[in-house]
Amino acid sequence: MIKMKINNPSLEKIAVKKSQYPQANLPEIALAGRSNVGKSSFINTLINRKKLARTSSQPGKTRTINFYNIDDKFRLVDLPGYGYAKVSKAERDKWAGYINDYLDQRENLLDVFLIIDFRHGPSELDLVMYDYILESGFSGIVIASKFDKVKKSQQEKNLKMIYEKLQLKDKSLLIPFSAESKHNKDLVLNKIEEILKA
Ligand code: GTP
Ligand code: MG
């Protein structure tokens, strides 16, 4: 399989409301998931940039919708994380509003990847998000991040736990991933290529 090459990724736009989104002229793939799960790190890994997407060990780093233009071919859309208990409810509601408005209104949204933590599996909010993703007719790809943090002896067990909790019918929907070791980076790039071609 020929590997997708990314030559010139850029942060095209930062937005919180529809009037601020870039033109809907490119297909978009968005990353949804809990705060601190690794959405921004996932983007950096795919595009081979250490810091283009801002990351932090503190949850709640991404508070806006950040549109990354990938070679004028498509966009990766970094969403704020949900479920971060240490910010006020008002603040959480505000971020949830940004996320919901984007998911509900973006006509060029081609797919949404759910990112969950490989160590812990899906949270209650992840299950709600995943239902939404399936109901919306997206492919249902789940990225299980921080794969490097799970011992080999635990990997099978965690995979099984995640399959069951998300009731996945097709095992290829679940992709263990590591921004640290870059595990499955090429597989994800190939998936994206397939999605863009479909
Ligand atoms: P918010 O913007 O707060 O929603 O978080 P996020 O989902 O964008 O997470 P971010 O990419 O900022 O990563 C959070 C922390 O997890 C950072 O300290 C990252 O270095 C770390 N991290 C992300 N992915 C991995 C991974 O695959 N392996 C390891 N070991 N650490 C990771
Ligand atoms: Mg982030």
Short mmCIF file of N, CA, C and O and ligand atoms in Angstrom, two decimals, residues 39-40 54 61-62 78-79, ligand 2:
data_model
loop_
_atom_site.label_atom_id
_atom_site.label_comp_id
_atom_site.label_asym_id
_atom_site.label_seq_id
_atom_site.Cartn_x
_atom_site.Cartn_y
_atom_site.Cartn_z
N LYS A 39 -5.80 13.82 21.76
CA LYS A 39 -6.29 14.24 20.43
C LYS A 39 -5.25 15.10 19.69
O LYS A 39 -4.97 14.88 18.51
N SER A 40 -4.71 16.08 20.41
CA SER A 40 -3.75 16.98 19.76
C SER A 40 -2.45 16.24 19.46
O SER A 40 -1.85 16.45 18.40
N ARG A 54 -1.04 22.19 19.92
CA ARG A 54 -0.57 22.40 21.28
C ARG A 54 -1.11 21.30 22.18
O ARG A 54 -2.30 21.01 22.18
N LYS A 61 -6.42 21.59 27.54
CA LYS A 61 -5.50 22.43 26.76
C LYS A 61 -6.21 23.05 25.55
O LYS A 61 -6.12 24.24 25.31
N THR A 62 -6.88 22.22 24.77
CA THR A 62 -7.55 22.71 23.57
C THR A 62 -8.96 23.18 23.95
O THR A 62 -9.79 22.39 24.37
N ASP A 78 -9.27 19.52 15.38
CA ASP A 78 -8.99 19.23 16.79
C ASP A 78 -10.07 19.88 17.64
O ASP A 78 -10.21 21.10 17.64
N LEU A 79 -10.84 19.06 18.33
CA LEU A 79 -11.95 19.58 19.15
C LEU A 79 -11.52 19.70 20.61
O LEU A 79 -10.62 18.98 21.06
MG MG B 2 -5.91 19.08 22.74
#
